[in-house]
Short mmCIF file of C-alpha atoms and ligand atoms in Angstrom, two decimals:
data_model
loop_
_atom_site.label_atom_id
_atom_site.label_comp_id
_atom_site.label_asym_id
_atom_site.label_seq_id
_atom_site.Cartn_x
_atom_site.Cartn_y
_atom_site.Cartn_z
CA UNK A 1 11.65 11.33 -9.26
CA UNK A 2 10.77 9.80 -12.62
CA UNK A 3 9.94 6.13 -13.12
CA UNK A 4 10.99 5.57 -16.71
CA UNK A 5 9.17 8.37 -18.55
CA UNK A 6 6.53 8.78 -15.82
CA UNK A 7 7.09 11.79 -13.56
CA UNK A 8 6.19 11.12 -9.92
CA UNK A 9 5.23 14.45 -8.35
CA UNK A 10 5.91 14.04 -4.65
CA UNK A 11 8.09 12.07 -2.29
CA UNK A 12 5.59 9.69 -0.70
CA UNK A 13 2.94 7.33 -1.97
CA UNK A 14 0.58 4.68 -0.73
CA UNK A 15 2.02 1.14 -0.54
CA UNK A 16 0.22 -1.84 -2.05
CA UNK A 17 -1.70 -3.76 0.64
CA UNK A 18 -3.87 -6.73 -0.28
CA UNK A 19 -7.53 -6.19 0.59
CA UNK A 20 -6.79 -2.59 1.59
CA UNK A 21 -5.11 -0.57 -1.20
CA UNK A 22 -8.10 -0.89 -3.51
CA UNK A 23 -9.40 1.82 -5.84
CA UNK A 24 -11.42 3.79 -3.22
CA UNK A 25 -8.55 3.92 -0.71
CA UNK A 26 -6.00 4.67 -3.41
CA UNK A 27 -8.03 7.56 -4.79
CA UNK A 28 -8.63 9.16 -1.40
CA UNK A 29 -4.89 8.79 -0.62
CA UNK A 30 -4.05 10.33 -3.99
CA UNK A 31 -6.41 13.25 -3.34
CA UNK A 32 -4.72 13.75 0.06
CA UNK A 33 -1.28 13.95 -1.60
CA UNK A 34 -0.02 10.43 -2.38
CA UNK A 35 2.34 11.02 -5.31
CA UNK A 36 0.88 8.13 -7.32
CA UNK A 37 -0.80 4.84 -6.52
CA UNK A 38 0.03 1.12 -6.72
CA UNK A 39 -2.62 -1.58 -6.85
CA UNK A 40 -2.63 -4.40 -4.37
CA UNK A 41 -1.10 -7.62 -5.70
CA UNK A 42 -3.05 -9.21 -8.55
CA UNK A 43 -2.48 -12.90 -9.09
CA UNK A 44 -1.34 -13.27 -12.71
CA UNK A 45 -2.94 -16.69 -13.20
CA UNK A 46 -6.31 -15.48 -11.87
CA UNK A 47 -6.13 -12.47 -14.15
CA UNK A 48 -5.32 -14.52 -17.24
CA UNK A 49 -8.20 -16.88 -16.39
CA UNK A 50 -10.46 -13.84 -16.10
CA UNK A 51 -11.34 -14.68 -12.52
CA UNK A 52 -13.91 -12.07 -11.36
CA UNK A 53 -12.00 -11.36 -8.12
CA UNK A 54 -8.80 -10.56 -10.05
CA UNK A 55 -10.78 -8.40 -12.49
CA UNK A 56 -12.33 -6.56 -9.56
CA UNK A 57 -8.92 -5.93 -7.97
CA UNK A 58 -7.66 -4.54 -11.29
CA UNK A 59 -10.38 -1.86 -11.46
CA UNK A 60 -9.13 1.70 -10.97
CA UNK A 61 -10.21 5.33 -11.22
CA UNK A 62 -8.55 7.33 -14.03
CA UNK A 63 -7.97 10.14 -11.49
CA UNK A 64 -5.54 7.89 -9.58
CA UNK A 65 -2.97 8.07 -12.33
CA UNK A 66 -0.09 7.62 -12.51
CA UNK A 67 -1.01 4.11 -11.42
CA UNK A 68 1.24 1.08 -11.08
CA UNK A 69 -0.48 -2.29 -11.19
CA UNK A 70 1.25 -5.03 -9.25
CA UNK A 71 1.46 -8.62 -10.43
CA UNK A 72 2.06 -11.71 -8.35
CA UNK A 73 3.39 -14.79 -10.13
CA UNK A 74 6.44 -16.87 -10.95
CA UNK A 75 5.87 -18.16 -14.47
CA UNK A 76 6.73 -16.06 -17.53
CA UNK A 77 4.10 -17.84 -19.63
CA UNK A 78 1.46 -16.48 -17.25
CA UNK A 79 3.03 -13.20 -16.13
CA UNK A 80 3.66 -11.94 -19.68
CA UNK A 81 0.00 -12.12 -20.86
CA UNK A 82 -1.13 -10.77 -17.48
CA UNK A 83 1.23 -7.79 -17.80
CA UNK A 84 0.05 -7.20 -21.36
CA UNK A 85 -3.59 -7.23 -20.20
CA UNK A 86 -2.90 -4.70 -17.43
CA UNK A 87 -0.99 -2.51 -19.84
CA UNK A 88 -3.89 -2.62 -22.31
CA UNK A 89 -6.28 -1.77 -19.45
CA UNK A 90 -4.34 1.45 -18.78
CA UNK A 91 -1.62 0.69 -16.20
CA UNK A 92 1.06 3.39 -16.41
CA UNK A 93 3.61 1.13 -14.73
CA UNK A 94 3.76 -2.63 -14.18
CA UNK A 95 5.18 -3.72 -10.83
CA UNK A 96 6.23 -7.25 -9.90
CA UNK A 97 5.79 -8.46 -6.33
CA UNK A 98 9.00 -10.07 -5.03
CA UNK A 99 8.21 -9.36 -1.39
CA UNK A 100 5.06 -11.16 -0.29
CA UNK A 101 5.99 -13.37 2.74
CA UNK A 102 2.67 -15.20 3.10
CA UNK A 103 3.19 -18.97 3.31
CA UNK A 104 0.57 -20.02 0.78
CA UNK A 105 2.12 -17.59 -1.74
CA UNK A 106 5.75 -18.57 -1.24
CA UNK A 107 4.87 -22.27 -1.36
CA UNK A 108 3.82 -21.60 -4.97
CA UNK A 109 7.20 -19.96 -5.67
CA UNK A 110 5.70 -16.44 -5.84
CA UNK A 111 6.36 -13.21 -3.93
CA UNK A 112 9.54 -13.25 -1.82
CA UNK A 113 10.29 -16.82 -3.00
CA UNK A 114 11.56 -15.16 -6.21
CA UNK A 115 14.48 -13.74 -4.21
CA UNK A 116 15.84 -17.24 -3.53
CA UNK A 117 17.01 -18.17 -7.01
CA UNK A 118 18.45 -15.03 -8.57
CA UNK A 119 19.59 -16.54 -11.94
CA UNK A 120 16.16 -18.13 -12.55
CA UNK A 121 14.40 -14.90 -11.59
CA UNK A 122 16.68 -12.97 -13.97
CA UNK A 123 15.30 -15.04 -16.85
CA UNK A 124 11.75 -14.26 -15.75
CA UNK A 125 12.52 -10.55 -15.46
CA UNK A 126 14.09 -10.58 -18.96
CA UNK A 127 10.93 -12.08 -20.47
CA UNK A 128 8.77 -9.51 -18.72
CA UNK A 129 11.03 -6.62 -19.70
CA UNK A 130 10.79 -7.65 -23.35
CA UNK A 131 6.99 -7.77 -23.18
CA UNK A 132 6.30 -4.63 -21.15
CA UNK A 133 6.30 -1.33 -23.04
CA UNK A 134 5.51 0.90 -20.03
CA UNK A 135 7.95 1.35 -17.13
CA UNK A 136 8.59 -1.85 -15.20
CA UNK A 137 9.29 -1.80 -11.45
CA UNK A 138 9.85 -4.48 -8.80
CA UNK A 139 9.18 -4.48 -5.05
CA UNK A 140 11.66 -6.56 -3.05
CA UNK A 141 12.46 -7.45 0.57
CA UNK A 142 15.81 -7.40 2.38
CA UNK A 143 16.20 -11.07 1.61
CA UNK A 144 14.81 -14.48 2.45
CA UNK A 145 16.14 -14.59 6.02
CA UNK A 146 19.05 -13.21 8.05
CA UNK A 147 21.45 -15.70 6.41
CA UNK A 148 20.35 -14.61 2.94
CA UNK A 149 20.28 -10.81 2.93
CA UNK A 150 20.59 -10.49 -0.84
CA UNK A 151 18.63 -7.29 -1.61
CA UNK A 152 21.78 -5.76 -3.14
CA UNK A 153 22.44 -8.75 -5.40
CA UNK A 154 18.79 -8.86 -6.48
CA UNK A 155 18.71 -5.09 -7.09
CA UNK A 156 21.82 -5.26 -9.29
CA UNK A 157 20.29 -8.11 -11.27
CA UNK A 158 17.05 -6.11 -11.72
CA UNK A 159 18.98 -3.09 -12.96
CA UNK A 160 21.00 -5.24 -15.38
CA UNK A 161 17.76 -6.71 -16.76
CA UNK A 162 16.38 -3.25 -17.51
CA UNK A 163 13.99 -2.69 -14.61
CA UNK A 164 13.19 1.04 -14.26
CA UNK A 165 12.90 1.39 -10.48
CA UNK A 166 12.91 -0.68 -7.29
CA UNK A 167 11.04 -0.48 -3.99
CA UNK A 168 12.76 -2.00 -0.96
CA UNK A 169 10.91 -3.16 2.14
CA UNK A 170 14.04 -4.19 4.04
CA UNK A 171 12.59 -6.78 6.42
CA UNK A 172 13.41 -10.35 5.42
CA UNK A 173 10.71 -12.85 4.50
CA UNK A 174 11.23 -14.62 7.82
CA UNK A 175 10.89 -11.31 9.71
CA UNK A 176 7.42 -10.93 8.16
CA UNK A 177 6.23 -7.59 9.57
CA UNK A 178 7.82 -7.78 13.02
CA UNK A 179 10.77 -5.86 14.47
CA UNK A 180 11.93 -2.53 13.13
CA UNK A 181 12.61 -2.35 9.39
CA UNK A 182 16.42 -2.20 8.95
CA UNK A 183 16.71 0.95 6.83
CA UNK A 184 20.46 0.34 6.34
CA UNK A 185 19.53 -2.23 3.68
CA UNK A 186 17.73 0.48 1.71
CA UNK A 187 20.91 2.53 1.85
CA UNK A 188 22.99 -0.44 0.64
CA UNK A 189 20.65 -0.86 -2.36
CA UNK A 190 20.74 2.89 -3.13
CA UNK A 191 24.53 2.74 -3.18
CA UNK A 192 24.58 -0.36 -5.41
CA UNK A 193 22.31 0.79 -8.27
CA UNK A 194 21.71 3.87 -10.42
CA UNK A 195 17.97 3.41 -10.97
CA UNK A 196 15.56 5.15 -8.55
CA UNK A 197 14.98 3.38 -5.24
CA UNK A 198 11.85 3.81 -3.13
CA UNK A 199 12.27 3.01 0.55
CA UNK A 200 9.53 1.45 2.63
CA UNK A 201 8.99 0.24 6.18
CA UNK A 202 7.83 1.90 9.41
CA UNK A 203 7.17 5.33 7.88
CA UNK A 204 4.28 6.88 9.83
CA UNK A 205 4.51 10.55 8.83
CA UNK A 206 5.99 12.82 6.21
CA UNK A 207 8.69 13.71 8.77
CA UNK A 208 9.57 9.98 8.92
CA UNK A 209 9.59 9.92 5.10
CA UNK A 210 12.09 12.77 4.96
CA UNK A 211 14.20 11.08 7.63
CA UNK A 212 14.24 7.84 5.62
CA UNK A 213 15.31 9.77 2.51
CA UNK A 214 18.07 11.59 4.43
CA UNK A 215 19.33 8.42 6.13
CA UNK A 216 19.23 6.12 3.12
CA UNK A 217 19.47 8.38 0.05
CA UNK A 218 16.32 6.80 -1.43
CA UNK A 219 14.45 8.98 -3.92
CA UNK A 220 10.95 8.38 -2.60
CA UNK A 221 9.02 6.54 0.08
CA UNK A 222 6.04 4.22 0.28
CA UNK A 223 3.73 4.31 3.30
CA UNK A 224 1.60 1.27 4.09
CA UNK A 225 0.23 0.76 7.59
CA UNK A 226 0.91 4.39 8.49
CA UNK A 227 -1.83 5.37 6.03
CA UNK A 228 -4.53 3.10 7.50
CA UNK A 229 -7.42 5.30 8.55
CA UNK A 230 -5.26 8.35 7.88
CA UNK A 231 -4.90 8.99 4.14
CA UNK A 232 -4.04 12.55 5.18
CA UNK A 233 -0.62 11.26 6.24
CA UNK A 234 0.40 12.42 2.73
CA UNK A 235 -0.88 15.97 3.33
CA UNK A 236 2.06 18.08 4.46
CA UNK A 237 -0.09 21.18 4.88
CA UNK A 238 -2.29 19.63 7.57
CA UNK A 239 -0.04 20.36 10.55
CA UNK A 240 -0.05 24.10 9.85
CA UNK A 241 -3.85 24.28 10.16
CA UNK A 242 -5.80 25.25 13.28
CA UNK A 243 -7.74 22.45 14.97
CA UNK A 244 -11.10 23.29 13.37
CA UNK A 245 -9.68 23.42 9.83
CA UNK A 246 -7.66 20.26 10.44
CA UNK A 247 -10.80 18.41 11.50
CA UNK A 248 -12.73 19.84 8.58
CA UNK A 249 -10.14 18.40 6.20
CA UNK A 250 -9.92 15.03 7.94
CA UNK A 251 -13.72 14.77 8.01
CA UNK A 252 -13.94 15.60 4.30
CA UNK A 253 -11.37 12.90 3.45
CA UNK A 254 -13.19 10.33 5.58
CA UNK A 255 -16.56 11.19 3.99
CA UNK A 256 -14.97 10.98 0.56
CA UNK A 257 -13.54 7.53 1.35
CA UNK A 258 -16.94 6.30 2.57
CA UNK A 259 -18.63 7.67 -0.57
CA UNK A 260 -16.05 6.00 -2.84
CA UNK A 261 -16.47 2.63 -1.07
CA UNK A 262 -20.25 2.91 -1.45
CA UNK A 263 -20.00 3.79 -5.11
CA UNK A 264 -17.27 1.32 -6.04
CA UNK A 265 -18.81 -1.71 -4.35
CA UNK A 266 -22.48 -0.83 -4.93
CA UNK A 267 -23.05 -4.15 -6.67
CA UNK A 268 -21.46 -6.21 -3.91
CA UNK A 269 -23.14 -5.17 -0.62
CA UNK A 270 -21.34 -7.79 1.46
CA UNK A 271 -17.91 -6.64 0.37
CA UNK A 272 -19.04 -3.03 0.71
CA UNK A 273 -19.97 -3.60 4.37
CA UNK A 274 -16.73 -5.50 4.97
CA UNK A 275 -14.70 -2.61 3.55
CA UNK A 276 -16.64 0.00 5.56
CA UNK A 277 -16.18 -1.90 8.82
CA UNK A 278 -12.49 -2.48 8.20
CA UNK A 279 -11.54 1.04 7.14
CA UNK A 280 -13.81 2.85 9.62
CA UNK A 281 -12.27 0.73 12.39
CA UNK A 282 -8.86 2.04 11.34
CA UNK A 283 -10.10 5.64 11.22
CA UNK A 284 -11.13 5.36 14.89
CA UNK A 285 -7.73 3.99 15.88
CA UNK A 286 -6.04 7.35 15.30
CA UNK A 287 -7.72 8.67 18.41
CA UNK A 288 -7.71 7.94 22.11
CA UNK A 289 -10.58 5.91 23.48
CA UNK A 290 -11.50 4.15 20.25
CA UNK A 291 -11.98 0.68 21.74
CA UNK A 292 -15.74 0.95 22.29
CA UNK A 293 -16.26 2.53 18.86
CA UNK A 294 -14.34 -0.27 17.18
CA UNK A 295 -16.32 -2.83 19.15
CA UNK A 296 -19.47 -1.29 17.66
CA UNK A 297 -18.19 -0.78 14.09
CA UNK A 298 -16.58 -4.18 13.51
CA UNK A 299 -19.60 -6.42 14.12
CA UNK A 300 -22.08 -4.00 12.46
CA UNK A 301 -24.60 -5.91 10.36
CA UNK A 302 -25.55 -3.04 8.11
CA UNK A 303 -24.00 -0.02 6.51
CA UNK A 304 -26.18 2.30 8.63
CA UNK A 305 -25.18 0.58 11.87
CA UNK A 306 -21.46 0.88 10.99
CA UNK A 307 -21.74 4.50 9.90
CA UNK A 308 -23.88 5.59 12.88
CA UNK A 309 -21.44 4.07 15.38
CA UNK A 310 -18.49 5.58 13.54
CA UNK A 311 -19.80 9.12 13.12
CA UNK A 312 -21.02 9.28 16.74
CA UNK A 313 -17.45 8.51 17.87
CA UNK A 314 -15.99 10.91 15.32
CA UNK A 315 -18.23 13.79 16.40
CA UNK A 316 -17.48 13.23 20.10
CA UNK A 317 -13.77 13.12 19.35
CA UNK A 318 -13.92 16.25 17.22
CA UNK A 319 -15.62 18.12 20.07
CA UNK A 320 -12.94 16.98 22.52
CA UNK A 321 -10.26 18.14 20.08
CA UNK A 322 -11.93 21.52 19.63
CA UNK A 323 -12.03 21.84 23.44
CA UNK A 324 -8.23 21.50 23.40
CA UNK A 325 -7.86 17.85 24.44
CA UNK A 326 -4.94 15.98 22.83
CA UNK A 327 -6.94 13.21 21.15
CA UNK A 328 -4.71 12.07 18.29
CA UNK A 329 -2.35 9.11 18.54
CA UNK A 330 -0.33 7.13 15.99
CA UNK A 331 -1.72 3.61 16.26
CA UNK A 332 0.43 0.51 16.25
CA UNK A 333 -0.50 -1.73 13.33
CA UNK A 334 2.56 -3.97 13.69
CA UNK A 335 0.36 -7.04 14.25
CA UNK A 336 -1.08 -6.65 10.76
CA UNK A 337 0.45 -8.94 8.18
CA UNK A 338 0.08 -9.12 4.48
C1 LIG B 401 -2.21 -6.33 5.20
C2 LIG B 401 -1.03 -6.10 4.28
C3 LIG B 401 -1.12 -6.45 2.95
C4 LIG B 401 -0.01 -6.26 2.09
N1 LIG B 401 -0.13 -6.57 0.77
C5 LIG B 401 0.89 -6.29 -0.07
C6 LIG B 401 0.76 -6.47 -1.48
O1 LIG B 401 -0.31 -6.84 -2.00
N2 LIG B 401 1.85 -6.20 -2.26
C7 LIG B 401 3.04 -5.75 -1.74
O2 LIG B 401 3.99 -5.53 -2.49
N3 LIG B 401 3.18 -5.56 -0.42
C8 LIG B 401 2.14 -5.79 0.42
N4 LIG B 401 2.26 -5.52 1.75
C9 LIG B 401 3.52 -4.91 2.25
C10 LIG B 401 3.45 -3.37 2.26
O3 LIG B 401 3.36 -2.86 0.95
C11 LIG B 401 4.69 -2.77 2.95
O4 LIG B 401 5.82 -3.22 2.26
C12 LIG B 401 4.80 -3.18 4.43
O5 LIG B 401 3.55 -3.06 5.08
C13 LIG B 401 5.85 -2.31 5.15
O6 LIG B 401 5.52 -0.95 5.07
P1 LIG B 401 4.78 -0.16 6.27
O7 LIG B 401 5.64 -0.29 7.50
O8 LIG B 401 4.69 1.26 5.77
O9 LIG B 401 3.45 -0.80 6.45
C14 LIG B 401 1.19 -5.71 2.61
C15 LIG B 401 1.25 -5.35 3.96
C16 LIG B 401 0.16 -5.52 4.80
C17 LIG B 401 0.27 -5.10 6.22
#
C-alpha cells in the first residue's frame, strides 16, 4: 500500500495510543515489523504554544520512518500552523484525529466530535489539505452513536477534499472501546471510496490482520491494544521458531524497549519510571500467572525495583516455557480506554 507517495512496506502497523505509542514503543514495534509508525495524538494548540509536553510527544527517532504525526484539534487557524510545524520537523505524513471519544476532548469539539458536522469539518479539511505538502490522512470512527453511523459519508467527504488515506476504527464514539468492533463498517467504507483504507479494531495477531483484510477488503491494518507488551505481534516469523529462539527474540525486543525508554526519558526520571512500570506490566500480562509480578512492578519506587521484579518473573516464565509448559496467553485489554 502507498499513502500518497509514501510506500508502506507491510500490512500491519502500530496504532496511535496516547501515553503509550511514544517514540520508544514505536521504534521497538517498527524493529519487530510494524510497517510504519503513527505518533500518539498531539494537541495542535499545545504544539503551537510550544508547550513542553506537546514538544516531547512530537519527538521521534529517524529510524521509525515512515512516520505519521497525528494532530488533535478543531480550528483551522491552529491546526494549519501545527501541521506546518510537524511537517518542518520531519513528519512524512500528517494524520488528523477524528476518533478520540474522551469526554474532555469532545467537549472542546475535537476528536470524534468532528464527525458530527460533516459540512463544517469539510471546510477544516480543505484548509489543512491546502497547507499540507506531505500525504494527509485521517483516522475516523464508525460514527457518533448507533443512530449516526456516518463513517461512509465522512469517508466520501474526506476523499472529495483530497485526503490520501483513511483509517477506520468502526466502534462509535458512544461505544468507546467496549463490545466487538463491527468490521462490516470498514467494509462499507472500503466499498465507498477509492483511496486506501486501513482497518482497525480487535486485531490481536497477524492472522487476525489477514482475516480483517479478507473480510473487509481494507489495504492494511492498525494494531493497538494487541501490541501492548508484545511488539512482536508484527513479527510473522516468530511462530515458526522453536521455543528457545522465540524467547531469545522476545527477550531481545523487551530489553531493547527498556533501553529505549531509559535513553529517551533520561532527563525525566519520574516519567521514565512511569513508562517502565506501565509497559513492563503489560509485558507480564502475556503470560499465565502474572498477577503477583504486576503487583510488584506497578508500585515500584525505583527503576531497579521495577526491573528486578520484572526480569525475575520473565526468567521463571522462560524456564517454564522451555520445560514445555504452555505459558503464553492473549491478554484482554478491553477495559483500557483512550
Ligand atoms: C489508551 C488508548 C489511547 C488511545 N489514544 C489514541 C490516540 O492518541 N489517537 C488515536 O487516533 N487513537 C487512539 N486510541 C485508539 C486506538 O488507536 C485504536 O483505534 C483502538 O484502540 C482500537 O484498536 P485496538 O482494538 O487494536 O486497540 C487509543 C486507544 C487506547 C486504548
